[in-house]
Amino acid sequence: MKIINSIRHMQALAIAPEREGRRIAFVPTMGYLHEGHASLLREGRKRGDVLVLSIFVNPIQFGKNEDLDSYPRDMERDFQLADACGVDIVFIPSAAEMYPHGFQTGVAVRELSQPLCGARRPGHFDGVATVITKLFNIVRPDVALFGCKDFQQLTVIRRMTEDLNMPVEIVGMPIVREADGLALSSRNAYLSPSERQSALCLYHAITKVRELFAAGERSVAVLAREARAVIEGESAAAIDYVEFRDGAQLQEQEQADSSTLLALAVKIGQTRLIDNTVLGEEF
Ligand code: PAF
């Protein structure tokens, strides 16, 4: 497994497989890897001849009062997991090289970036779209894999690659959960043992809504009320949003259908967690 820090070096390494017709599979991450990332890497291993992982805590997707400085990091553990998943190249650029003095270009996916997390984290998806564009230009992947836990991120990236004719296939992989239902996230590391218990309210809200939907309930007002009641029953939880949107354009809906996305953002103590489900999809 090669560890590469320089952009030029990474670009040079990406050229040979392209010339030889070998496919590059790419998993972009911010590190502190967990089983969710491992599932992307294993799938990437199957889909590509060369598997590239990037680890870069992207400063331009964090707001002023967010957790950029405290974002969890553990390179040694990340390398072990990457190696076990068959990664060929780990690309770890520096912020100084990614965003040198004078950097001023950005990519914005205008409408899909507005609702949900975009409304609470202004500029977040511009930061994501910009760094993914840069990473795609550096790594030149044939296929890139992202987790469905960041559903809006995946939707934004799909739109961007289509709109800008980027020659890369985007694959969304199912959310990986702990045995008790908590969606895996690097930010779970912030939770105290009691907060870890409280965090289950996201999963319980999702399962409640899915049960009601399966029993025939279609009113978004009713489904939202029930989801909120589950979360509000947990004293450590503060709802950021509970929203029902169509899973393609992220437009608001009054009546749910099988493609409806339930998206949640909830603060547990100081930690903001997100989770989601598409009501008609397997869980
Ligand atoms: O999901 C993440 O870890 C990040 O948003 C990503 C896609 C690596 C971009 O920095």
PDB file of C-alpha atoms and ligand atoms in Angstrom:
ATOM      1  CA  MET A   1       0.000   0.000   0.000  1.00  0.00           C
ATOM      2  CA  LYS A   2       1.479   3.323  -1.102  1.00  0.00           C
ATOM      3  CA  ILE A   3       0.979   6.454   0.992  1.00  0.00           C
ATOM      4  CA  ILE A   4       1.023   9.545  -1.201  1.00  0.00           C
ATOM      5  CA  ASN A   5       0.974  13.141   0.010  1.00  0.00           C
ATOM      6  CA  SER A   6       1.745  15.171  -3.093  1.00  0.00           C
ATOM      7  CA  ILE A   7      -0.911  16.036  -5.674  1.00  0.00           C
ATOM      8  CA  ARG A   8       1.572  15.748  -8.548  1.00  0.00           C
ATOM      9  CA  HIS A   9       2.676  12.297  -7.408  1.00  0.00           C
ATOM     10  CA  MET A  10      -0.948  11.121  -7.126  1.00  0.00           C
ATOM     11  CA  GLN A  11      -1.748  12.495 -10.589  1.00  0.00           C
ATOM     12  CA  ALA A  12       1.286  10.731 -12.032  1.00  0.00           C
ATOM     13  CA  LEU A  13       0.227   7.428 -10.437  1.00  0.00           C
ATOM     14  CA  ALA A  14      -3.287   7.770 -11.860  1.00  0.00           C
ATOM     15  CA  ILE A  15      -2.091   8.112 -15.434  1.00  0.00           C
ATOM     16  CA  ALA A  16      -0.635   4.599 -15.864  1.00  0.00           C
ATOM     17  CA  PRO A  17      -3.841   2.651 -15.063  1.00  0.00           C
ATOM     18  CA  GLU A  18      -5.784   4.981 -17.341  1.00  0.00           C
ATOM     19  CA  ARG A  19      -3.374   4.302 -20.248  1.00  0.00           C
ATOM     20  CA  GLU A  20      -3.412   0.560 -19.586  1.00  0.00           C
ATOM     21  CA  GLY A  21      -7.218   0.404 -19.402  1.00  0.00           C
ATOM     22  CA  ARG A  22      -7.186  -0.557 -15.701  1.00  0.00           C
ATOM     23  CA  ARG A  23     -10.071   0.858 -13.702  1.00  0.00           C
ATOM     24  CA  ILE A  24      -9.486   3.106 -10.704  1.00  0.00           C
ATOM     25  CA  ALA A  25     -12.005   2.794  -7.866  1.00  0.00           C
ATOM     26  CA  PHE A  26     -11.952   5.681  -5.405  1.00  0.00           C
ATOM     27  CA  VAL A  27     -13.268   6.153  -1.867  1.00  0.00           C
ATOM     28  CA  PRO A  28     -12.913   9.763  -0.647  1.00  0.00           C
ATOM     29  CA  THR A  29     -13.039  10.125   3.152  1.00  0.00           C
ATOM     30  CA  MET A  30     -12.097  12.414   5.991  1.00  0.00           C
ATOM     31  CA  GLY A  31     -10.489   9.516   7.864  1.00  0.00           C
ATOM     32  CA  TYR A  32     -11.228   7.995  11.257  1.00  0.00           C
ATOM     33  CA  LEU A  33     -12.448   5.037   9.277  1.00  0.00           C
ATOM     34  CA  HIS A  34     -15.123   2.629  10.449  1.00  0.00           C
ATOM     35  CA  GLU A  35     -17.068  -0.351   9.064  1.00  0.00           C
ATOM     36  CA  GLY A  36     -19.128   1.997   6.862  1.00  0.00           C
ATOM     37  CA  HIS A  37     -15.951   3.092   5.081  1.00  0.00           C
ATOM     38  CA  ALA A  38     -14.780  -0.535   5.011  1.00  0.00           C
ATOM     39  CA  SER A  39     -17.948  -1.507   3.120  1.00  0.00           C
ATOM     40  CA  LEU A  40     -17.162   1.167   0.501  1.00  0.00           C
ATOM     41  CA  LEU A  41     -13.565  -0.018   0.220  1.00  0.00           C
ATOM     42  CA  ARG A  42     -14.545  -3.692  -0.156  1.00  0.00           C
ATOM     43  CA  GLU A  43     -17.015  -2.798  -2.891  1.00  0.00           C
ATOM     44  CA  GLY A  44     -14.394  -0.565  -4.502  1.00  0.00           C
ATOM     45  CA  ARG A  45     -11.944  -3.478  -4.436  1.00  0.00           C
ATOM     46  CA  LYS A  46     -14.438  -5.530  -6.474  1.00  0.00           C
ATOM     47  CA  ARG A  47     -15.125  -2.739  -8.960  1.00  0.00           C
ATOM     48  CA  GLY A  48     -11.633  -1.458  -9.663  1.00  0.00           C
ATOM     49  CA  ASP A  49      -8.204  -2.790 -10.571  1.00  0.00           C
ATOM     50  CA  VAL A  50      -6.586  -0.065  -8.497  1.00  0.00           C
ATOM     51  CA  LEU A  51      -8.228   1.024  -5.247  1.00  0.00           C
ATOM     52  CA  VAL A  52      -7.508   4.552  -4.019  1.00  0.00           C
ATOM     53  CA  LEU A  53      -8.566   5.922  -0.626  1.00  0.00           C
ATOM     54  CA  SER A  54      -8.216   9.608   0.179  1.00  0.00           C
ATOM     55  CA  ILE A  55      -8.056  10.965   3.710  1.00  0.00           C
ATOM     56  CA  PHE A  56      -8.529  14.709   3.854  1.00  0.00           C
ATOM     57  CA  VAL A  57     -10.396  16.704   6.479  1.00  0.00           C
ATOM     58  CA  ASN A  58     -11.622  19.333   4.062  1.00  0.00           C
ATOM     59  CA  PRO A  59     -11.573  22.745   5.768  1.00  0.00           C
ATOM     60  CA  ILE A  60     -13.877  24.465   3.267  1.00  0.00           C
ATOM     61  CA  GLN A  61     -16.865  22.248   4.082  1.00  0.00           C
ATOM     62  CA  PHE A  62     -16.832  23.185   7.784  1.00  0.00           C
ATOM     63  CA  GLY A  63     -18.603  26.265   9.157  1.00  0.00           C
ATOM     64  CA  LYS A  64     -16.888  28.681  11.571  1.00  0.00           C
ATOM     65  CA  ASN A  65     -18.291  27.102  14.729  1.00  0.00           C
ATOM     66  CA  GLU A  66     -18.078  23.502  13.561  1.00  0.00           C
ATOM     67  CA  ASP A  67     -15.711  20.704  14.521  1.00  0.00           C
ATOM     68  CA  LEU A  68     -12.870  21.126  11.986  1.00  0.00           C
ATOM     69  CA  ASP A  69     -10.162  21.309  14.660  1.00  0.00           C
ATOM     70  CA  SER A  70     -11.556  18.535  16.831  1.00  0.00           C
ATOM     71  CA  TYR A  71     -12.550  16.188  13.970  1.00  0.00           C
ATOM     72  CA  PRO A  72     -11.314  12.748  15.122  1.00  0.00           C
ATOM     73  CA  ARG A  73      -8.092  11.505  13.574  1.00  0.00           C
ATOM     74  CA  ASP A  74      -6.186   8.197  13.864  1.00  0.00           C
ATOM     75  CA  MET A  75      -3.946   7.584  10.859  1.00  0.00           C
ATOM     76  CA  GLU A  76      -2.347   4.374  12.135  1.00  0.00           C
ATOM     77  CA  ARG A  77      -5.728   2.717  12.632  1.00  0.00           C
ATOM     78  CA  ASP A  78      -6.897   4.051   9.250  1.00  0.00           C
ATOM     79  CA  PHE A  79      -3.863   2.517   7.540  1.00  0.00           C
ATOM     80  CA  GLN A  80      -4.564  -0.860   9.154  1.00  0.00           C
ATOM     81  CA  LEU A  81      -8.183  -0.857   8.037  1.00  0.00           C
ATOM     82  CA  ALA A  82      -7.220   0.354   4.542  1.00  0.00           C
ATOM     83  CA  ASP A  83      -4.614  -2.384   4.217  1.00  0.00           C
ATOM     84  CA  ALA A  84      -7.083  -5.041   5.380  1.00  0.00           C
ATOM     85  CA  CYS A  85      -9.571  -3.839   2.719  1.00  0.00           C
ATOM     86  CA  GLY A  86      -6.982  -4.141  -0.067  1.00  0.00           C
ATOM     87  CA  VAL A  87      -6.329  -0.437  -0.686  1.00  0.00           C
ATOM     88  CA  ASP A  88      -3.480   0.159  -3.154  1.00  0.00           C
ATOM     89  CA  ILE A  89      -2.965   3.892  -2.642  1.00  0.00           C
ATOM     90  CA  VAL A  90      -3.815   6.163   0.292  1.00  0.00           C
ATOM     91  CA  PHE A  91      -3.799   9.791  -0.806  1.00  0.00           C
ATOM     92  CA  ILE A  92      -3.380  12.273   2.052  1.00  0.00           C
ATOM     93  CA  PRO A  93      -2.924  15.778   0.681  1.00  0.00           C
ATOM     94  CA  SER A  94      -2.251  18.787   2.882  1.00  0.00           C
ATOM     95  CA  ALA A  95      -4.728  21.645   3.150  1.00  0.00           C
ATOM     96  CA  ALA A  96      -1.919  23.995   2.077  1.00  0.00           C
ATOM     97  CA  GLU A  97      -1.469  22.128  -1.201  1.00  0.00           C
ATOM     98  CA  MET A  98      -5.188  21.654  -1.831  1.00  0.00           C
ATOM     99  CA  TYR A  99      -5.995  25.313  -1.123  1.00  0.00           C
ATOM    100  CA  PRO A 100      -2.856  27.347  -1.778  1.00  0.00           C
ATOM    101  CA  HIS A 101      -2.740  31.090  -1.346  1.00  0.00           C
ATOM    102  CA  GLY A 102      -4.924  32.662  -4.018  1.00  0.00           C
ATOM    103  CA  PHE A 103      -7.304  29.723  -4.356  1.00  0.00           C
ATOM    104  CA  GLN A 104     -10.680  31.133  -5.387  1.00  0.00           C
ATOM    105  CA  THR A 105     -12.644  28.631  -7.445  1.00  0.00           C
ATOM    106  CA  GLY A 106     -15.713  26.799  -6.235  1.00  0.00           C
ATOM    107  CA  VAL A 107     -18.327  24.368  -7.507  1.00  0.00           C
ATOM    108  CA  ALA A 108     -21.930  24.866  -6.429  1.00  0.00           C
ATOM    109  CA  VAL A 109     -24.849  22.534  -7.070  1.00  0.00           C
ATOM    110  CA  ARG A 110     -27.364  25.262  -6.545  1.00  0.00           C
ATOM    111  CA  GLU A 111     -30.775  23.811  -5.718  1.00  0.00           C
ATOM    112  CA  LEU A 112     -29.958  20.439  -4.196  1.00  0.00           C
ATOM    113  CA  SER A 113     -27.545  22.166  -1.797  1.00  0.00           C
ATOM    114  CA  GLN A 114     -30.242  24.411  -0.319  1.00  0.00           C
ATOM    115  CA  PRO A 115     -32.499  22.277   1.935  1.00  0.00           C
ATOM    116  CA  LEU A 116     -31.791  19.956   4.890  1.00  0.00           C
ATOM    117  CA  CYS A 117     -28.125  20.125   5.942  1.00  0.00           C
ATOM    118  CA  GLY A 118     -27.494  22.866   3.367  1.00  0.00           C
ATOM    119  CA  ALA A 119     -29.922  25.180   5.175  1.00  0.00           C
ATOM    120  CA  ARG A 120     -28.235  24.552   8.546  1.00  0.00           C
ATOM    121  CA  ARG A 121     -24.656  24.478   7.281  1.00  0.00           C
ATOM    122  CA  PRO A 122     -24.389  27.310   4.719  1.00  0.00           C
ATOM    123  CA  GLY A 123     -21.636  26.647   2.181  1.00  0.00           C
ATOM    124  CA  HIS A 124     -21.163  23.034   3.292  1.00  0.00           C
ATOM    125  CA  PHE A 125     -22.130  21.404   0.003  1.00  0.00           C
ATOM    126  CA  ASP A 126     -20.159  23.963  -2.038  1.00  0.00           C
ATOM    127  CA  GLY A 127     -17.158  22.825  -0.004  1.00  0.00           C
ATOM    128  CA  VAL A 128     -17.982  19.176  -0.657  1.00  0.00           C
ATOM    129  CA  ALA A 129     -18.615  19.688  -4.397  1.00  0.00           C
ATOM    130  CA  THR A 130     -15.393  21.661  -4.756  1.00  0.00           C
ATOM    131  CA  VAL A 131     -13.170  19.174  -2.954  1.00  0.00           C
ATOM    132  CA  ILE A 132     -14.709  16.195  -4.762  1.00  0.00           C
ATOM    133  CA  THR A 133     -14.132  17.935  -8.111  1.00  0.00           C
ATOM    134  CA  LYS A 134     -10.500  18.511  -7.153  1.00  0.00           C
ATOM    135  CA  LEU A 135     -10.072  14.932  -5.916  1.00  0.00           C
ATOM    136  CA  PHE A 136     -11.645  13.542  -9.100  1.00  0.00           C
ATOM    137  CA  ASN A 137      -9.237  15.663 -11.174  1.00  0.00           C
ATOM    138  CA  ILE A 138      -6.288  14.358  -9.164  1.00  0.00           C
ATOM    139  CA  VAL A 139      -7.243  10.668  -8.767  1.00  0.00           C
ATOM    140  CA  ARG A 140      -9.102  10.337 -12.122  1.00  0.00           C
ATOM    141  CA  PRO A 141     -11.349   7.505 -10.920  1.00  0.00           C
ATOM    142  CA  ASP A 142     -13.607   5.387 -13.126  1.00  0.00           C
ATOM    143  CA  VAL A 143     -15.875   4.685 -10.185  1.00  0.00           C
ATOM    144  CA  ALA A 144     -16.273   6.493  -6.839  1.00  0.00           C
ATOM    145  CA  LEU A 145     -18.141   5.156  -3.818  1.00  0.00           C
ATOM    146  CA  PHE A 146     -20.070   7.124  -1.196  1.00  0.00           C
ATOM    147  CA  GLY A 147     -22.250   6.140   1.756  1.00  0.00           C
ATOM    148  CA  CYS A 148     -26.022   6.694   1.675  1.00  0.00           C
ATOM    149  CA  LYS A 149     -25.911   7.980   5.249  1.00  0.00           C
ATOM    150  CA  ASP A 150     -24.936  11.324   3.699  1.00  0.00           C
ATOM    151  CA  PHE A 151     -27.904  11.081   1.352  1.00  0.00           C
ATOM    152  CA  GLN A 152     -27.945  14.745   0.370  1.00  0.00           C
ATOM    153  CA  GLN A 153     -24.184  14.695  -0.249  1.00  0.00           C
ATOM    154  CA  LEU A 154     -24.605  11.686  -2.541  1.00  0.00           C
ATOM    155  CA  THR A 155     -27.470  13.424  -4.385  1.00  0.00           C
ATOM    156  CA  VAL A 156     -25.388  16.584  -4.827  1.00  0.00           C
ATOM    157  CA  ILE A 157     -22.377  14.608  -6.108  1.00  0.00           C
ATOM    158  CA  ARG A 158     -24.490  12.597  -8.564  1.00  0.00           C
ATOM    159  CA  ARG A 159     -25.985  15.829  -9.964  1.00  0.00           C
ATOM    160  CA  MET A 160     -22.582  17.495 -10.181  1.00  0.00           C
ATOM    161  CA  THR A 161     -20.941  14.619 -12.075  1.00  0.00           C
ATOM    162  CA  GLU A 162     -23.846  14.526 -14.502  1.00  0.00           C
ATOM    163  CA  ASP A 163     -24.066  18.300 -14.974  1.00  0.00           C
ATOM    164  CA  LEU A 164     -20.314  18.683 -15.472  1.00  0.00           C
ATOM    165  CA  ASN A 165     -19.910  15.522 -17.610  1.00  0.00           C
ATOM    166  CA  MET A 166     -17.389  14.013 -15.240  1.00  0.00           C
ATOM    167  CA  PRO A 167     -16.456  10.548 -16.561  1.00  0.00           C
ATOM    168  CA  VAL A 168     -16.958   8.737 -13.262  1.00  0.00           C
ATOM    169  CA  GLU A 169     -19.621   6.305 -12.105  1.00  0.00           C
ATOM    170  CA  ILE A 170     -21.036   7.193  -8.675  1.00  0.00           C
ATOM    171  CA  VAL A 171     -22.023   4.278  -6.453  1.00  0.00           C
ATOM    172  CA  GLY A 172     -24.093   4.774  -3.286  1.00  0.00           C
ATOM    173  CA  MET A 173     -23.659   2.133  -0.599  1.00  0.00           C
ATOM    174  CA  PRO A 174     -26.189   1.240   2.131  1.00  0.00           C
ATOM    175  CA  ILE A 175     -25.912   2.702   5.625  1.00  0.00           C
ATOM    176  CA  VAL A 176     -23.980   0.416   7.983  1.00  0.00           C
ATOM    177  CA  ARG A 177     -25.469   0.210  11.488  1.00  0.00           C
ATOM    178  CA  GLU A 178     -24.349  -1.086  14.851  1.00  0.00           C
ATOM    179  CA  ALA A 179     -26.258  -4.158  16.103  1.00  0.00           C
ATOM    180  CA  ASP A 180     -28.649  -1.854  18.000  1.00  0.00           C
ATOM    181  CA  GLY A 181     -29.335   0.312  14.944  1.00  0.00           C
ATOM    182  CA  LEU A 182     -27.070   3.341  15.417  1.00  0.00           C
ATOM    183  CA  ALA A 183     -25.745   4.419  12.017  1.00  0.00           C
ATOM    184  CA  LEU A 184     -21.935   4.316  11.932  1.00  0.00           C
ATOM    185  CA  SER A 185     -20.300   7.731  11.824  1.00  0.00           C
ATOM    186  CA  SER A 186     -16.858   9.053  12.688  1.00  0.00           C
ATOM    187  CA  ARG A 187     -18.645  11.580  14.900  1.00  0.00           C
ATOM    188  CA  ASN A 188     -20.042   8.778  17.110  1.00  0.00           C
ATOM    189  CA  ALA A 189     -16.592   8.958  18.735  1.00  0.00           C
ATOM    190  CA  TYR A 190     -17.706  12.210  20.430  1.00  0.00           C
ATOM    191  CA  LEU A 191     -20.567  10.490  22.298  1.00  0.00           C
ATOM    192  CA  SER A 192     -20.300   9.647  26.013  1.00  0.00           C
ATOM    193  CA  PRO A 193     -21.714   6.211  26.979  1.00  0.00           C
ATOM    194  CA  SER A 194     -25.029   7.781  28.033  1.00  0.00           C
ATOM    195  CA  GLU A 195     -25.193   9.913  24.868  1.00  0.00           C
ATOM    196  CA  ARG A 196     -24.469   6.784  22.836  1.00  0.00           C
ATOM    197  CA  GLN A 197     -27.709   5.327  24.317  1.00  0.00           C
ATOM    198  CA  SER A 198     -29.650   8.545  23.664  1.00  0.00           C
ATOM    199  CA  ALA A 199     -28.434   8.560  20.041  1.00  0.00           C
ATOM    200  CA  LEU A 200     -30.580   5.491  19.375  1.00  0.00           C
ATOM    201  CA  CYS A 201     -33.604   7.804  19.187  1.00  0.00           C
ATOM    202  CA  LEU A 202     -32.729   8.528  15.535  1.00  0.00           C
ATOM    203  CA  TYR A 203     -32.979   4.844  14.654  1.00  0.00           C
ATOM    204  CA  HIS A 204     -36.124   4.434  16.756  1.00  0.00           C
ATOM    205  CA  ALA A 205     -37.779   7.391  14.981  1.00  0.00           C
ATOM    206  CA  ILE A 206     -36.910   5.847  11.626  1.00  0.00           C
ATOM    207  CA  THR A 207     -38.262   2.416  12.559  1.00  0.00           C
ATOM    208  CA  LYS A 208     -41.462   3.986  13.946  1.00  0.00           C
ATOM    209  CA  VAL A 209     -42.066   5.857  10.690  1.00  0.00           C
ATOM    210  CA  ARG A 210     -41.305   2.796   8.597  1.00  0.00           C
ATOM    211  CA  GLU A 211     -43.814   0.755  10.625  1.00  0.00           C
ATOM    212  CA  LEU A 212     -46.506   3.402  10.154  1.00  0.00           C
ATOM    213  CA  PHE A 213     -45.743   3.654   6.440  1.00  0.00           C
ATOM    214  CA  ALA A 214     -45.912  -0.150   6.082  1.00  0.00           C
ATOM    215  CA  ALA A 215     -49.295  -0.059   7.843  1.00  0.00           C
ATOM    216  CA  GLY A 216     -50.583   2.390   5.210  1.00  0.00           C
ATOM    217  CA  GLU A 217     -50.008   5.827   6.767  1.00  0.00           C
ATOM    218  CA  ARG A 218     -49.134   8.345   4.023  1.00  0.00           C
ATOM    219  CA  SER A 219     -49.672  11.729   5.672  1.00  0.00           C
ATOM    220  CA  VAL A 220     -46.300  13.445   6.116  1.00  0.00           C
ATOM    221  CA  ALA A 221     -47.788  15.584   8.907  1.00  0.00           C
ATOM    222  CA  VAL A 222     -48.699  12.447  10.876  1.00  0.00           C
ATOM    223  CA  LEU A 223     -45.410  10.661  10.130  1.00  0.00           C
ATOM    224  CA  ALA A 224     -43.389  13.750  11.096  1.00  0.00           C
ATOM    225  CA  ARG A 225     -45.338  14.171  14.335  1.00  0.00           C
ATOM    226  CA  GLU A 226     -44.648  10.566  15.304  1.00  0.00           C
ATOM    227  CA  ALA A 227     -40.942  10.822  14.452  1.00  0.00           C
ATOM    228  CA  ARG A 228     -40.615  14.025  16.468  1.00  0.00           C
ATOM    229  CA  ALA A 229     -42.416  12.448  19.432  1.00  0.00           C
ATOM    230  CA  VAL A 230     -39.898   9.585  19.529  1.00  0.00           C
ATOM    231  CA  ILE A 231     -36.927  11.975  19.467  1.00  0.00           C
ATOM    232  CA  GLU A 232     -38.469  14.438  21.915  1.00  0.00           C
ATOM    233  CA  GLY A 233     -38.946  11.534  24.320  1.00  0.00           C
ATOM    234  CA  GLU A 234     -35.171  11.510  24.708  1.00  0.00           C
ATOM    235  CA  SER A 235     -34.072  14.317  27.021  1.00  0.00           C
ATOM    236  CA  ALA A 236     -30.500  14.576  25.660  1.00  0.00           C
ATOM    237  CA  ALA A 237     -31.776  15.031  22.085  1.00  0.00           C
ATOM    238  CA  ALA A 238     -32.507  18.333  20.322  1.00  0.00           C
ATOM    239  CA  ILE A 239     -34.048  18.147  16.862  1.00  0.00           C
ATOM    240  CA  ASP A 240     -32.277  20.106  14.148  1.00  0.00           C
ATOM    241  CA  TYR A 241     -34.645  18.817  11.474  1.00  0.00           C
ATOM    242  CA  VAL A 242     -37.073  16.000  10.736  1.00  0.00           C
ATOM    243  CA  GLU A 243     -37.993  16.249   7.074  1.00  0.00           C
ATOM    244  CA  PHE A 244     -39.755  14.241   4.421  1.00  0.00           C
ATOM    245  CA  ARG A 245     -38.634  14.943   0.876  1.00  0.00           C
ATOM    246  CA  ASP A 246     -38.795  13.183  -2.462  1.00  0.00           C
ATOM    247  CA  GLY A 247     -35.668  11.091  -2.810  1.00  0.00           C
ATOM    248  CA  ALA A 248     -34.656  12.491  -6.216  1.00  0.00           C
ATOM    249  CA  GLN A 249     -35.064  16.282  -6.181  1.00  0.00           C
ATOM    250  CA  LEU A 250     -35.306  16.707  -2.386  1.00  0.00           C
ATOM    251  CA  GLN A 251     -38.576  18.642  -2.733  1.00  0.00           C
ATOM    252  CA  GLU A 252     -41.003  18.793   0.187  1.00  0.00           C
ATOM    253  CA  GLN A 253     -43.936  16.378   0.085  1.00  0.00           C
ATOM    254  CA  GLU A 254     -47.294  16.255   1.854  1.00  0.00           C
ATOM    255  CA  GLN A 255     -48.023  12.634   0.990  1.00  0.00           C
ATOM    256  CA  ALA A 256     -45.342  10.014   1.388  1.00  0.00           C
ATOM    257  CA  ASP A 257     -44.667   7.347  -1.230  1.00  0.00           C
ATOM    258  CA  SER A 258     -42.111   4.585  -1.638  1.00  0.00           C
ATOM    259  CA  SER A 259     -39.428   7.020  -2.865  1.00  0.00           C
ATOM    260  CA  THR A 260     -39.878   9.419   0.049  1.00  0.00           C
ATOM    261  CA  LEU A 261     -36.758  10.208   2.032  1.00  0.00           C
ATOM    262  CA  LEU A 262     -37.044  10.686   5.775  1.00  0.00           C
ATOM    263  CA  ALA A 263     -33.983  12.729   6.783  1.00  0.00           C
ATOM    264  CA  LEU A 264     -33.058  13.482  10.377  1.00  0.00           C
ATOM    265  CA  ALA A 265     -30.499  15.729  12.012  1.00  0.00           C
ATOM    266  CA  VAL A 266     -30.442  15.628  15.806  1.00  0.00           C
ATOM    267  CA  LYS A 267     -28.041  17.047  18.344  1.00  0.00           C
ATOM    268  CA  ILE A 268     -27.144  14.657  21.148  1.00  0.00           C
ATOM    269  CA  GLY A 269     -25.384  16.879  23.645  1.00  0.00           C
ATOM    270  CA  GLN A 270     -22.836  18.760  21.518  1.00  0.00           C
ATOM    271  CA  THR A 271     -22.770  16.135  18.747  1.00  0.00           C
ATOM    272  CA  ARG A 272     -24.875  16.589  15.630  1.00  0.00           C
ATOM    273  CA  LEU A 273     -25.886  13.266  14.082  1.00  0.00           C
ATOM    274  CA  ILE A 274     -27.709  12.589  10.830  1.00  0.00           C
ATOM    275  CA  ASP A 275     -29.567   9.515   9.629  1.00  0.00           C
ATOM    276  CA  ASN A 276     -32.119   8.734   6.933  1.00  0.00           C
ATOM    277  CA  THR A 277     -34.223   6.140   5.212  1.00  0.00           C
ATOM    278  CA  VAL A 278     -36.080   5.866   1.919  1.00  0.00           C
ATOM    279  CA  LEU A 279     -39.470   4.536   2.967  1.00  0.00           C
ATOM    280  CA  GLY A 280     -39.933   2.024   0.133  1.00  0.00           C
ATOM    281  CA  GLU A 281     -36.395   0.669   0.206  1.00  0.00           C
ATOM    282  CA  GLU A 282     -35.062  -2.297   2.129  1.00  0.00           C
ATOM    283  CA  PHE A 283     -33.752  -1.523   5.549  1.00  0.00           C
TER     284      PHE A 283
HETATM  285  O1  PAF B   1     -18.380  12.280   3.555  1.00  0.00           O
HETATM  286  C1  PAF B   1     -17.220  12.716   3.749  1.00  0.00           C
HETATM  287  O2  PAF B   1     -16.401  12.126   4.454  1.00  0.00           O
HETATM  288  C2  PAF B   1     -16.800  14.026   3.100  1.00  0.00           C
HETATM  289  O3  PAF B   1     -17.862  14.908   3.031  1.00  0.00           O
HETATM  290  C3  PAF B   1     -16.153  13.835   1.724  1.00  0.00           C
HETATM  291  C4  PAF B   1     -17.119  13.202   0.728  1.00  0.00           C
HETATM  292  C5  PAF B   1     -14.918  12.955   1.840  1.00  0.00           C
HETATM  293  C6  PAF B   1     -15.728  15.188   1.153  1.00  0.00           C
HETATM  294  O4  PAF B   1     -14.802  15.831   1.982  1.00  0.00           O
END
